[in-house]
């Protein structure tokens, strides 16, 4: 893959589940917090249907990074914005352990 073929890392889409289980756990407030936060250029936010992680919602997915966050609250949004979207480092404490496995040897 050449650099011109790879996605521009500045362009990201944040998907926030708005299905029943996530809604019961506060996903509308998480979506609103992202919408009211100054995001880096090229970052879009949208509510989605079920992302299939009902037991660990609210679920937030960041593409093209393929990073899945679980149990996100509005208080987590500034941390995700600064650490992940601005500095390129996913927020380890919020990663969905069913998707982002941690191994230690």
XYZ file of C-alpha atoms in Angstrom:
105
model
C 0.000 0.000 0.000
C 1.450 3.362 -0.966
C 0.901 6.507 1.108
C -1.555 7.800 -1.497
C -3.645 4.615 -1.099
C -3.936 4.809 2.692
C -6.759 6.769 4.304
C -5.864 10.221 5.550
C -5.528 9.795 9.335
C -7.109 13.204 9.903
C -10.415 12.055 8.433
C -12.399 9.997 10.904
C -16.006 9.045 11.447
C -17.334 8.496 14.950
C -20.372 6.213 15.121
C -22.379 6.174 18.338
C -24.961 3.438 18.794
C -28.470 4.778 19.352
C -30.261 1.447 19.617
C -32.424 0.523 22.631
C -29.847 -0.943 25.005
C -27.303 1.818 24.394
C -30.035 4.452 24.697
C -31.002 3.073 28.098
C -27.394 3.490 29.175
C -27.067 7.097 27.999
C -25.992 7.047 24.364
C -28.111 10.099 23.436
C -26.092 12.157 25.933
C -22.828 10.765 24.524
C -23.877 11.701 20.989
C -24.842 15.186 22.162
C -21.493 15.599 23.961
C -19.584 14.753 20.754
C -21.805 17.104 18.725
C -21.180 19.961 21.167
C -17.405 19.447 21.334
C -14.933 21.188 19.059
C -13.631 18.291 16.987
C -10.482 18.273 14.864
C -10.988 19.091 11.167
C -12.227 16.146 9.140
C -13.954 14.352 12.024
C -17.648 13.565 11.601
C -20.068 12.213 14.199
C -23.278 10.300 13.663
C -25.739 8.175 15.576
C -26.189 4.655 14.251
C -28.372 1.631 14.652
C -27.214 -1.354 16.656
C -23.472 -2.005 16.539
C -23.868 -5.462 18.087
C -22.282 -4.726 21.456
C -25.464 -4.388 23.498
C -24.028 -5.669 26.765
C -21.279 -3.050 26.808
C -22.979 0.136 25.626
C -22.953 2.937 24.966
C -20.688 1.878 22.128
C -18.562 4.342 20.162
C -16.663 3.235 17.050
C -13.948 5.331 15.418
C -13.197 4.644 11.737
C -10.984 4.165 9.808
C -9.027 3.315 12.973
C -11.444 0.456 13.795
C -11.327 1.403 17.478
C -14.304 0.332 19.594
C -15.005 2.041 22.912
C -17.473 0.663 25.442
C -19.499 2.072 28.326
C -18.733 5.601 27.149
C -20.137 8.501 29.168
C -20.314 12.188 28.263
C -17.387 12.764 30.654
C -15.240 10.456 28.471
C -15.752 12.516 25.319
C -13.055 15.175 26.002
C -10.524 12.432 26.740
C -11.348 10.599 23.498
C -11.135 13.855 21.531
C -7.767 14.947 22.919
C -6.001 11.621 23.361
C -7.322 9.728 20.334
C -8.575 12.207 17.743
C -5.936 14.892 18.304
C -2.938 12.844 19.491
C -3.581 9.510 17.772
C -3.503 7.368 20.932
C -6.626 5.291 21.669
C -7.943 5.558 25.228
C -6.886 2.199 26.643
C -9.258 2.287 29.631
C -12.307 2.578 27.329
C -11.381 -0.027 24.704
C -13.933 -2.787 24.290
C -12.151 -5.900 25.666
C -14.281 -8.193 23.481
C -12.727 -6.603 20.395
C -9.358 -5.278 21.587
C -7.731 -8.209 23.333
C -4.891 -7.576 25.760
C -2.136 -10.124 26.055
C 0.685 -10.121 28.538
C 3.536 -12.559 28.667
